[in-house]
Short mmCIF file of C-alpha atoms in Angstrom, two decimals:
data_model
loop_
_atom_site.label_atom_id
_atom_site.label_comp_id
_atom_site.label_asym_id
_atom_site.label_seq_id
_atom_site.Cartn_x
_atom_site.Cartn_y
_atom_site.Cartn_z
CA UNK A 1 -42.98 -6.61 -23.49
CA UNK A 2 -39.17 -6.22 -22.59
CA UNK A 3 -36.61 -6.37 -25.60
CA UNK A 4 -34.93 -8.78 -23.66
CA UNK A 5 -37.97 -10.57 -23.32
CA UNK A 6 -39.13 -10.41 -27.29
CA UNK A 7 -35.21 -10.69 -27.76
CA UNK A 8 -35.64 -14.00 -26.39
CA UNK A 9 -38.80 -15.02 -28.62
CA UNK A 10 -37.80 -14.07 -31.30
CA UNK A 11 -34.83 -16.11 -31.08
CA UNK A 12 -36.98 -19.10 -30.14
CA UNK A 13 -38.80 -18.41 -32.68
CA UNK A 14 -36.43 -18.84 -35.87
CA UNK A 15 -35.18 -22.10 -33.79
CA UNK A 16 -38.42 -23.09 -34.34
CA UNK A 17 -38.85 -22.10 -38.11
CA UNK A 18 -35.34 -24.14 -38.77
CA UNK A 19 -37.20 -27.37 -37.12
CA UNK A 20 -40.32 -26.61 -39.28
CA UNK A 21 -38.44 -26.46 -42.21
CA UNK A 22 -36.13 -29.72 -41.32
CA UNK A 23 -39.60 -31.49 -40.91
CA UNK A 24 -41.15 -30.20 -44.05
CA UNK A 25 -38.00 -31.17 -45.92
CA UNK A 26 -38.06 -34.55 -44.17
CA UNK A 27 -40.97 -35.42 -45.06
CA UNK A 28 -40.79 -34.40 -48.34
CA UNK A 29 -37.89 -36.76 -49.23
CA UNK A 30 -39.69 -39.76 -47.70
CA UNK A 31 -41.54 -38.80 -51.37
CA UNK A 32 -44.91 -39.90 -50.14
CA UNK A 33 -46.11 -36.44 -50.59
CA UNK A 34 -45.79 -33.28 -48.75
CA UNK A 35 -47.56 -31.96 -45.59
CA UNK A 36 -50.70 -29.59 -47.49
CA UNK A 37 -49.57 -26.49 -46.77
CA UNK A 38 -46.15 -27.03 -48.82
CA UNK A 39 -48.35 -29.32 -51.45
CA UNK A 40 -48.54 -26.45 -54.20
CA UNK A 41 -45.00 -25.15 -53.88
CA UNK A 42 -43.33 -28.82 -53.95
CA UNK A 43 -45.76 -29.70 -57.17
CA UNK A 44 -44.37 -26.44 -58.72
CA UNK A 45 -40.80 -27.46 -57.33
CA UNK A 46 -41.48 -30.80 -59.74
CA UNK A 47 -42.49 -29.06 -62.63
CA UNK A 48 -40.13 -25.99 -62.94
CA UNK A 49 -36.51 -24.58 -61.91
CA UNK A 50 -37.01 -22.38 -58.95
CA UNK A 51 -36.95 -24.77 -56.00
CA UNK A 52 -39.34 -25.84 -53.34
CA UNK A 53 -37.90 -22.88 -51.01
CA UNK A 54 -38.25 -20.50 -53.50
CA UNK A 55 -41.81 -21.34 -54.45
CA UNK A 56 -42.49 -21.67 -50.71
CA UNK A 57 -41.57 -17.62 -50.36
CA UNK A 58 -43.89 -16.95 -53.56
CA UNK A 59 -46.68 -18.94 -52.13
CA UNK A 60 -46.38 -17.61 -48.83
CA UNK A 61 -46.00 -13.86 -50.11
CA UNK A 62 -49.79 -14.45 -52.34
CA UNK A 63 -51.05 -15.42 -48.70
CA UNK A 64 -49.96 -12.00 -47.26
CA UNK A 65 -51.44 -10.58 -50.60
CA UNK A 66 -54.96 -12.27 -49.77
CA UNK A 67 -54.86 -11.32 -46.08
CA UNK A 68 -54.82 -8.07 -46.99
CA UNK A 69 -57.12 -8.37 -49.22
CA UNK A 70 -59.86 -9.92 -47.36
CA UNK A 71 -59.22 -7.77 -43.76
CA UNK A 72 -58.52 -4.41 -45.45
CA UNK A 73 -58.59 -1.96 -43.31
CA UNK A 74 -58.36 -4.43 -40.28
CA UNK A 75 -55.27 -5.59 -41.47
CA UNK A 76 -52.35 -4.86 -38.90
CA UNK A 77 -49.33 -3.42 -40.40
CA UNK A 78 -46.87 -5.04 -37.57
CA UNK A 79 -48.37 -8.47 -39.62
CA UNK A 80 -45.83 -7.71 -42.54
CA UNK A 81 -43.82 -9.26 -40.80
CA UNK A 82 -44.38 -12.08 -41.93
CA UNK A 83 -42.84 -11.15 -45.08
CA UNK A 84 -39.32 -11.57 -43.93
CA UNK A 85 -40.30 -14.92 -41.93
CA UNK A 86 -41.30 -16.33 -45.12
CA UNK A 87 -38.02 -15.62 -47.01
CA UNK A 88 -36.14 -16.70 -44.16
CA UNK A 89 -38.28 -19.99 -44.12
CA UNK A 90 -37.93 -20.91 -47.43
CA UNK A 91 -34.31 -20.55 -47.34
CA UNK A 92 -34.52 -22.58 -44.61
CA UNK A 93 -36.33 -25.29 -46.98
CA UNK A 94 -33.42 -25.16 -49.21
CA UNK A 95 -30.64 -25.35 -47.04
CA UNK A 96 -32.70 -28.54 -44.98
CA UNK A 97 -33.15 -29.82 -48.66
CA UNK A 98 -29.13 -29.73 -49.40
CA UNK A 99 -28.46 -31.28 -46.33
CA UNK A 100 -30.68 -34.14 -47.07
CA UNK A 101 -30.12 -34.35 -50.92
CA UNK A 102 -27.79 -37.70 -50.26
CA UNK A 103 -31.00 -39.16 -47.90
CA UNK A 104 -33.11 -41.51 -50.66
CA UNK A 105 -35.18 -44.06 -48.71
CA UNK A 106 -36.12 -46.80 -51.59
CA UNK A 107 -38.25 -49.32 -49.71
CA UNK A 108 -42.12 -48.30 -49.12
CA UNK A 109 -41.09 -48.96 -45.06
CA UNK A 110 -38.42 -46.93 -45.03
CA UNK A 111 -40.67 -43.97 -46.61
CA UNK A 112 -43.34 -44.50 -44.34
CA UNK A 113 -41.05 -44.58 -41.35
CA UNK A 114 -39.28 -41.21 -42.69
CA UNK A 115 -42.63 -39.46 -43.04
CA UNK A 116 -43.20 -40.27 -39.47
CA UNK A 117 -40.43 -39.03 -38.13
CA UNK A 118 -40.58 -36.21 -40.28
CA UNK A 119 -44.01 -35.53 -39.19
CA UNK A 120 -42.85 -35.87 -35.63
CA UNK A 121 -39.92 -33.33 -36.47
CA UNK A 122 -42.43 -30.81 -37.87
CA UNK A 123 -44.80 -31.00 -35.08
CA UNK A 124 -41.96 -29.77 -32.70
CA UNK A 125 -40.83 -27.28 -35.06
CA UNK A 126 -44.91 -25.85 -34.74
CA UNK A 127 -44.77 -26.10 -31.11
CA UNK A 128 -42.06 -23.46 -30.84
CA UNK A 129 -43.31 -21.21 -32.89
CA UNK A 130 -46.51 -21.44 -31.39
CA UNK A 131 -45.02 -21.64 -27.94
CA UNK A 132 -42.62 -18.24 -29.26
CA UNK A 133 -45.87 -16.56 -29.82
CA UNK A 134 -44.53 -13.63 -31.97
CA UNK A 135 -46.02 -13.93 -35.48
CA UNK A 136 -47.67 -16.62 -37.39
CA UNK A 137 -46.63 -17.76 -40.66
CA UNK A 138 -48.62 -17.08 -43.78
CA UNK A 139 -50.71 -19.99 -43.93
CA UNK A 140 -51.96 -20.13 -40.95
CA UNK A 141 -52.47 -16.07 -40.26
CA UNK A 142 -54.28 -16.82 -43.62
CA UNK A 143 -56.97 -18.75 -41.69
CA UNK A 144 -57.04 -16.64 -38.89
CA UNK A 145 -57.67 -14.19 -41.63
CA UNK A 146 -60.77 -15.81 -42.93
CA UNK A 147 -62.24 -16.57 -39.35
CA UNK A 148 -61.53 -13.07 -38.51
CA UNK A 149 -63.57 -11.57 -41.42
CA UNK A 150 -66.17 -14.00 -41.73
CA UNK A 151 -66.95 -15.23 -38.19
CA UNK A 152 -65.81 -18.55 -39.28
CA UNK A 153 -64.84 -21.65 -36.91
CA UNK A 154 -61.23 -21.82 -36.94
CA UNK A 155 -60.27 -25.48 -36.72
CA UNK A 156 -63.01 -26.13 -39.17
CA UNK A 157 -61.57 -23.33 -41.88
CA UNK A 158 -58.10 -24.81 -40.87
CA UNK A 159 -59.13 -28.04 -42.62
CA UNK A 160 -61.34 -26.67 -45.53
CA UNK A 161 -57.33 -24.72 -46.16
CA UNK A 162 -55.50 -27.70 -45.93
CA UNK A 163 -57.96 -29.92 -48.01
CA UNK A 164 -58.22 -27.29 -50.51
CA UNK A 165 -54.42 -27.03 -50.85
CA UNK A 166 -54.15 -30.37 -51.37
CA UNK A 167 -56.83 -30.54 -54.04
CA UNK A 168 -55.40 -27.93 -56.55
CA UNK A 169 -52.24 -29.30 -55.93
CA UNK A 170 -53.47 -32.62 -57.07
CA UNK A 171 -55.03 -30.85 -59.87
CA UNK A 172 -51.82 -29.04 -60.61
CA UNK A 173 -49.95 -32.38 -60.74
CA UNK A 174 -52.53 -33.97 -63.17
CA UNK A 175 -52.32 -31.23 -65.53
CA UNK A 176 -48.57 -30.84 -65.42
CA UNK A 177 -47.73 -34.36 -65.60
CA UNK A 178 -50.83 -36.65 -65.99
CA UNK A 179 -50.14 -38.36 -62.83
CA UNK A 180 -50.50 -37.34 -59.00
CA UNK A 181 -46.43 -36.36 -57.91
CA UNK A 182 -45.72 -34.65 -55.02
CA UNK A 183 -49.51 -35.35 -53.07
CA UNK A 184 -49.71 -38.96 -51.89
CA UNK A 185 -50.89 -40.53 -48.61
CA UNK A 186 -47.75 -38.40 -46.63
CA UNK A 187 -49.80 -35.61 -47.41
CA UNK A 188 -52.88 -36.69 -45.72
CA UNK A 189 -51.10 -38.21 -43.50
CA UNK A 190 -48.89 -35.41 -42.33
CA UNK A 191 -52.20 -33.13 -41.71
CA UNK A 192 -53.66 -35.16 -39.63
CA UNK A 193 -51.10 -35.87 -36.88
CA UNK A 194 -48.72 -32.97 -37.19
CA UNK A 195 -50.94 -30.85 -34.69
CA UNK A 196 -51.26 -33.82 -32.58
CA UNK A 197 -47.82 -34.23 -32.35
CA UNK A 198 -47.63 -30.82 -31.61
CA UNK A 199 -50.45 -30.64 -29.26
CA UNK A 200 -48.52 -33.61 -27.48
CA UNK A 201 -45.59 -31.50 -27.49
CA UNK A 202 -47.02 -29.04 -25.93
CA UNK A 203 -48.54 -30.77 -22.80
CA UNK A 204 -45.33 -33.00 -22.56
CA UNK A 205 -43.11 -30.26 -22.32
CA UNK A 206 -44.83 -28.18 -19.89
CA UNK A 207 -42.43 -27.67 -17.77
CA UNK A 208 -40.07 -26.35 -20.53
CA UNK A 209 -42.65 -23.95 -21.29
CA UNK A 210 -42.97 -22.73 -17.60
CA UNK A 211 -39.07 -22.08 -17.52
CA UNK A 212 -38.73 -20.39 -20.68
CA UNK A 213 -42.06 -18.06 -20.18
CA UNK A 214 -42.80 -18.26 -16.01
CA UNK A 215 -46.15 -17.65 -15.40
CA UNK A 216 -46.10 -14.99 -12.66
CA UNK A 217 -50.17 -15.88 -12.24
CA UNK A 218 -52.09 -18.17 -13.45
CA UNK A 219 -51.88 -21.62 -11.91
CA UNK A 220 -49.44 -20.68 -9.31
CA UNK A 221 -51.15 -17.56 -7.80
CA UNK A 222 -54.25 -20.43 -8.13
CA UNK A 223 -52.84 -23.46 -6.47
CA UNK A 224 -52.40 -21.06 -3.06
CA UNK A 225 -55.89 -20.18 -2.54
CA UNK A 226 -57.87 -21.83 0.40
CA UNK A 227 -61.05 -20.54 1.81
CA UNK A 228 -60.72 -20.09 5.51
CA UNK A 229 -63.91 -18.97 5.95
CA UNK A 230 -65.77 -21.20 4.25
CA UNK A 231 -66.19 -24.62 2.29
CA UNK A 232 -67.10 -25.70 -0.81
CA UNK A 233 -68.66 -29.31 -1.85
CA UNK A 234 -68.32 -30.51 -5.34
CA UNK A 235 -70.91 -33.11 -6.67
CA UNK A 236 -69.77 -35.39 -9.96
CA UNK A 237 -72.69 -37.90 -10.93
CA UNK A 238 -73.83 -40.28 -13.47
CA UNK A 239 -76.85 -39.61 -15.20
CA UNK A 240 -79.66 -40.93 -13.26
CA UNK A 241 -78.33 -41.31 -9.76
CA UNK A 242 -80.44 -38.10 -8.81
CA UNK A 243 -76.88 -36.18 -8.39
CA UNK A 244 -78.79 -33.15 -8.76
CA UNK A 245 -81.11 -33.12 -6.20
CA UNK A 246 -79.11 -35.05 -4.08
CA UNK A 247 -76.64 -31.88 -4.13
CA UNK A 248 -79.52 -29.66 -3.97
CA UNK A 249 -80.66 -31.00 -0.58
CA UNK A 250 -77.14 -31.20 1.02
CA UNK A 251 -76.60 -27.54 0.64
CA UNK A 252 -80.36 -26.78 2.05
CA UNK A 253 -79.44 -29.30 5.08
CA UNK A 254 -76.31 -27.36 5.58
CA UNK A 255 -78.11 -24.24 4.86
CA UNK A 256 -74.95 -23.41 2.12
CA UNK A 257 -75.76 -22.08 -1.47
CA UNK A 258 -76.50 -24.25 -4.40
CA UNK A 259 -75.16 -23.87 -8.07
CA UNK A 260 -75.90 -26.13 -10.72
CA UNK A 261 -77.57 -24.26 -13.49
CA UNK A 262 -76.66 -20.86 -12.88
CA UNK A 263 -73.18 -22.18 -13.97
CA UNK A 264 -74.93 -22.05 -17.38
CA UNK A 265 -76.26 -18.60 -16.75
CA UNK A 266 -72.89 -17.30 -15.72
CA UNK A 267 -70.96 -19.32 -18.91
CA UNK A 268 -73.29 -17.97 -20.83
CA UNK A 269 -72.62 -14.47 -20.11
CA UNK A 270 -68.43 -14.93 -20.00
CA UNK A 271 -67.96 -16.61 -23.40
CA UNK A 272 -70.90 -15.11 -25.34
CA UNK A 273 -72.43 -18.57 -26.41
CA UNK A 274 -76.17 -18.72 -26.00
CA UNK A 275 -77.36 -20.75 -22.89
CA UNK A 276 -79.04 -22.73 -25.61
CA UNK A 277 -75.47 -23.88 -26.78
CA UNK A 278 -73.96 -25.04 -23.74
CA UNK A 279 -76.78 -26.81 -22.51
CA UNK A 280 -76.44 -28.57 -25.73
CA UNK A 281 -72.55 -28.93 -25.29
CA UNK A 282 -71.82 -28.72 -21.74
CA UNK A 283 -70.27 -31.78 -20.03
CA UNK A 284 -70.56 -33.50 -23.74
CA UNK A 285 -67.94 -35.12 -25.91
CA UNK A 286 -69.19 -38.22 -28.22
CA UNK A 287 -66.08 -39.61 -29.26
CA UNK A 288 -62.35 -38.15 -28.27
CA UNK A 289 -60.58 -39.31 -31.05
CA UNK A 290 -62.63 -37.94 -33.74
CA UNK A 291 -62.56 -34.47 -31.46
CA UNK A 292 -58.76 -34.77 -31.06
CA UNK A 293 -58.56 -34.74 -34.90
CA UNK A 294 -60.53 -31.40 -35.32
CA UNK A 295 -58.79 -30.00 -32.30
CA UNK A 296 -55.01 -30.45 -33.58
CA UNK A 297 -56.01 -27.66 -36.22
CA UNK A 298 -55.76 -25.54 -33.44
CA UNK A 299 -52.02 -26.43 -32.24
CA UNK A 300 -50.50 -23.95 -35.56
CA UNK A 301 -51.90 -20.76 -33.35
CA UNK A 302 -51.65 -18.96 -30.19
CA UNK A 303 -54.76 -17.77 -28.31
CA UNK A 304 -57.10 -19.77 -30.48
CA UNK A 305 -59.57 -22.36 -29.25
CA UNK A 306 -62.56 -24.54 -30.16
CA UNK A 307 -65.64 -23.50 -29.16
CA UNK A 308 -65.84 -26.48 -26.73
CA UNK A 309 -62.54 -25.56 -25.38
CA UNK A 310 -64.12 -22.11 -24.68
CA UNK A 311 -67.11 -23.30 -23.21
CA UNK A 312 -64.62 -25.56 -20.96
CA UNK A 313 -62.69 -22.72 -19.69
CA UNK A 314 -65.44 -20.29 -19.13
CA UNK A 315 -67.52 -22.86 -16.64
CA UNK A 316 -64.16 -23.39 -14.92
CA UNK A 317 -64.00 -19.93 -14.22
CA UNK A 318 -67.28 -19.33 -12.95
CA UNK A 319 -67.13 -22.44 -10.99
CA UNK A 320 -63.73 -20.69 -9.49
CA UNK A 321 -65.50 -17.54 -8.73
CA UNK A 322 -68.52 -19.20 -6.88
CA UNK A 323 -66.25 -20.93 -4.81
CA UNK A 324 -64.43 -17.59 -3.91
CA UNK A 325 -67.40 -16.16 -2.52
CA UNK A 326 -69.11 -17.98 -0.22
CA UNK A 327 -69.95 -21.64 1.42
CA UNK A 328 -71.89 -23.87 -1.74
CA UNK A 329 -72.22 -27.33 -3.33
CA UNK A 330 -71.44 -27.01 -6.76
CA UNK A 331 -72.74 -29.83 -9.51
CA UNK A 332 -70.62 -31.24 -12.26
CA UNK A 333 -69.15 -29.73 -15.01
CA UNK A 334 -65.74 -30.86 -13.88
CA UNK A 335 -66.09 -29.19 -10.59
CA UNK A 336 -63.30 -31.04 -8.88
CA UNK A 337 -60.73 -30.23 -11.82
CA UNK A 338 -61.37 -26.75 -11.33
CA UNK A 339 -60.91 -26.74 -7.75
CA UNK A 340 -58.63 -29.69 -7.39
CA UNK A 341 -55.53 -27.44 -6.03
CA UNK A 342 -57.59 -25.46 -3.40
CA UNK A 343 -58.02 -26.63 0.28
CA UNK A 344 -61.26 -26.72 2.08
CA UNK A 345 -62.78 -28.94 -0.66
CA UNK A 346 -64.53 -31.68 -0.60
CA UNK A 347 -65.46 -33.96 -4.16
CA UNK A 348 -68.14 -36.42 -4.11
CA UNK A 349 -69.49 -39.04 -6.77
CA UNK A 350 -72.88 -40.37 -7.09
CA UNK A 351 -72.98 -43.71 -8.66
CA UNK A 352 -75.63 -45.91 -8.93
CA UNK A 353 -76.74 -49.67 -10.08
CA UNK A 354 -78.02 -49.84 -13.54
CA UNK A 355 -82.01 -50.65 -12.69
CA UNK A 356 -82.05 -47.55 -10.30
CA UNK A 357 -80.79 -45.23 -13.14
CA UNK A 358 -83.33 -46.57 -15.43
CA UNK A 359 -86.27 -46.24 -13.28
CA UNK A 360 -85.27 -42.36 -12.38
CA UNK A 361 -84.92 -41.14 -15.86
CA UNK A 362 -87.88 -43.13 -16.51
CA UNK A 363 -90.04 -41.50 -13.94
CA UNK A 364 -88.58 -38.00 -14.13
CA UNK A 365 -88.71 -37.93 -17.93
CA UNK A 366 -91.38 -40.33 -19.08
CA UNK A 367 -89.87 -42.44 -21.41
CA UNK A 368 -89.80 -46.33 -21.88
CA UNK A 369 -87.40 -48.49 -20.93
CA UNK A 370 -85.38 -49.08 -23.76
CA UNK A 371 -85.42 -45.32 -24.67
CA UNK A 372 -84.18 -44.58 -20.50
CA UNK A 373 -81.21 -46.95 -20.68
CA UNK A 374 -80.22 -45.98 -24.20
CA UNK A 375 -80.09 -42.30 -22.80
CA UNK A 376 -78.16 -43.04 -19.60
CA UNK A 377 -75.19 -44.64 -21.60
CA UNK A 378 -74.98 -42.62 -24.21
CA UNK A 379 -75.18 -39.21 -21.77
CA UNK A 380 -72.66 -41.07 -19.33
CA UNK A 381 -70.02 -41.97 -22.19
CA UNK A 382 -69.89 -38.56 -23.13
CA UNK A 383 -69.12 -37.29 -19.56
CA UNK A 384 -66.55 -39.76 -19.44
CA UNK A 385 -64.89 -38.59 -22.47
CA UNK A 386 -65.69 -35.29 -21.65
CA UNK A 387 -63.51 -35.42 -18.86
CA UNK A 388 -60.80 -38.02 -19.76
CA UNK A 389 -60.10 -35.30 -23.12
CA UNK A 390 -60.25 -31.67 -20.64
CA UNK A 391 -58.86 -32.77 -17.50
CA UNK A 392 -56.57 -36.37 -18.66
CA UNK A 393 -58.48 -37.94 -15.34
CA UNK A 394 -60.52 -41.13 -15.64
CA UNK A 395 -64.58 -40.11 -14.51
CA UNK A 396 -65.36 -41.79 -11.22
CA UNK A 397 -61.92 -42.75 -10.61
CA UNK A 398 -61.76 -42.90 -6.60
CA UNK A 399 -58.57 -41.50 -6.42
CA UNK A 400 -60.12 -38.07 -8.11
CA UNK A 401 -62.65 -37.76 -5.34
CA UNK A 402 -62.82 -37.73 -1.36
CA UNK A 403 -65.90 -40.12 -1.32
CA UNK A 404 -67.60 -42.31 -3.72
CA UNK A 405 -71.11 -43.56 -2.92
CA UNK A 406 -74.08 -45.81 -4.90
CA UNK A 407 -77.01 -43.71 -3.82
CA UNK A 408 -79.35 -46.80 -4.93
CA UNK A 409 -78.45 -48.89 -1.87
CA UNK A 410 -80.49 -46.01 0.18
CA UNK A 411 -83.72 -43.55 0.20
CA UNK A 412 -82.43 -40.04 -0.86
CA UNK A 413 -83.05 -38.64 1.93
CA UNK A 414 -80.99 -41.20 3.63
CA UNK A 415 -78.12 -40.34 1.58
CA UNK A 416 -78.32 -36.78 2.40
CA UNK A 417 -78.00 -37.67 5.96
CA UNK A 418 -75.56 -39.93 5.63
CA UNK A 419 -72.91 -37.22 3.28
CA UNK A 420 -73.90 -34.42 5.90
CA UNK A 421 -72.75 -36.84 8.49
CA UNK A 422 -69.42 -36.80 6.97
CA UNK A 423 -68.79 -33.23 5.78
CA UNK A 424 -68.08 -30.09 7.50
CA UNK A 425 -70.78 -28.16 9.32
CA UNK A 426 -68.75 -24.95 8.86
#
């Protein structure tokens, strides 16, 4: 990297620890808590003279202590770094604190508001240092710390942190002054939007990102790829419209390759999950909301990602590089996201009427009926929120796809005939 270039991050960088600490200070005088990595250094605040900066740099210098603790030898010299970043951040505290000290909201609204916008504040502040992407600060390179030495899940040792730092504060605060002061509902609160917020951020302010960091690959170098020589037919389907086999016999009419579960094959070998575990997660996601909550864990660090994320990215890849090599109809998994920039591609969606569905997973997997139409509904919600959370596009939405078509109204092989009839034959 340039010194202009890491110049430049840097830069964005401390702009990004001021914001932090504004938020952090903003939220803490809406005095409905703290967010729950600041929890045990604003109890301590409470109880004795140094201030909440000050107990911030002591806090966050233990942190560094335990990192190097737990990675030994793996620990990375360039990461004391993070030792000046944490003095400069809780100066930062202090000064944000002084220029609030005359801002007292009294009325319960008022605090609540204040948290929010303090929560909204600090979810910026996270975004540019996350988008700065030149060292993390000690709580959260604490995590990565953990997950690094013990093979732990990130997002999931993210919140075990920030639930645990909220607990022995708590405890702190009954022991020191019989009474819970300085974690309240802000705190709880404030962990579990922050990363939304900054998550938001992040997809919101794209653009800002792509000026301030161009990508010189990527999605541009993607969006101009076309295959001249050959074609490539996506297949989305609900569960039980026999999308499957329906693709399967379009490509041997057309006399084209087929991929459906080789995908899983391929995955399997590119993000080193077992083909057990994305057959069990692939094309899955049982409620976005809940998942949106785990996933903002994730927003506080660069280059980390779920393991559904991962899985995500991985079939998008090999979907990409089956495409790039020859003529094929390639089944779900978000096929038409990955290709949705490149010419000489043509999406499909198999829908069908309710009885039909029932009656093929009935047949094909012999079950009852009950037992059939609970599965199709429950398998077809999570595609749809599969795809509404990776891709932001509504599952069977016509404008996603070049033709929509309820294969129940016909005999399969009617339907084959009639989608060859309307794609290319080379």
């Amino acid at each position: 990297m340039q010194k202009t270039e890491l110049l430049k991050r840097y830069v964005i960088f401390l702009i990004g620890l001021f914001i932090n600490s504004f938020g952090v200070s903003f939220i803490t005088k809406a005095s409905l808590g703290t967010s729950p990595i600041s929890s045990i250094p604003y109890v301590l605040s409470l109880a004795f003279k140094p201030t909440l900066g000050n107990f911030t740099i002591l806090f966050s210098l233990i942190l560094i202590i335990m990192q190097m603790i737990i990675l030994g030898k793996k620990f990375q010299m360039i990461q004391l770094i993070q030792i000046p970043v944490s003095i400069i951040f809780g100066y930062f505290i202090d000064y944000s604190m002084l220029l609030l000290s005359s801002f007292q909201p009294e009325l319960y609204a008022m605090k609540g508001l204040s948290l929010l916008i303090g929560c909204f504040i600090l979810g910026f502040g996270v975004y540019i240092e996350v988008l700065a992407d030149v060292v993390m600060l000690p709580g959260e390179a604490f995590v990565k710390a953990i997950t690094t030495r013990f093979g732990t899940d990130f997002g999931t040792t993210k919140v075990c942190f920030d639930a645990s730092m909220t607990i022995m504060a708590g405890i702190m605060s009954l022991l020191v002054f019989q009474q819970l002061r300085g974690v309240r509902e802000g705190t709880i609160i404030a962990a579990l939007i922050v990363g939304l917020i900054a998550k938001q951020f992040g997809k919101t302010l794209a653009p800002l990102t792509l000026f301030l960091f161009p990508d010189t690959e990527g999605e541009n170098s993607r969006a101009e790829a076309t295959y001249e020589n050959h074609y490539i037919i996506t297949v989305s389907r609900e569960f039980g419209s026999n999308g499957s086999r329906i693709g399967e016999m379009i490509a041997g009419e057309l006399g084209i390759a087929y991929f459906d579960h080789e995908i899983i094959q391929k995955a399997a070998e590119k993000s080193g999950y077992s083909k057990e575990f994305i057959e069990s997660n692939e094309e899955k996601l049982t409620n976005g909301l809940l998942y949106d909550l785990y996933l903002q864990n994730f927003a506080y660090v660069k280059g980390e990602e779920s393991k559904r994320e991962a899985l995500f990215h991985a079939e998008q890849e090999v979907i990409r590089d089956f495409a790039s090599k020859s003529s094929a109809v390639i089944v779900g998994r978000l096929a038409n996201y990955a290709l949705k920039d490149y010419k000489n591609v043509y999406h499909i969606f198999l829908r069908a009427d309710t009885d039909y569905k029932i009656r093929t997973v009935q047949e094909r997997e012999h079950i009852g009926f009950e037992e059939a139409a609970h599965k199709i509904e429950k398998i077809n919600i999570e595609r749809s929120n599969h795809c509404k959370f990776f891709t932001g596009q509504e599952w069977g939405q016509a404008e996603n796809y070049d033709l929509i078509l309820n294969v129940s109204k016909y005999s399969m092989e009617d339907v084959v005939q009639k989608l060859v009839a309307v794609l290319p034959q080379s």
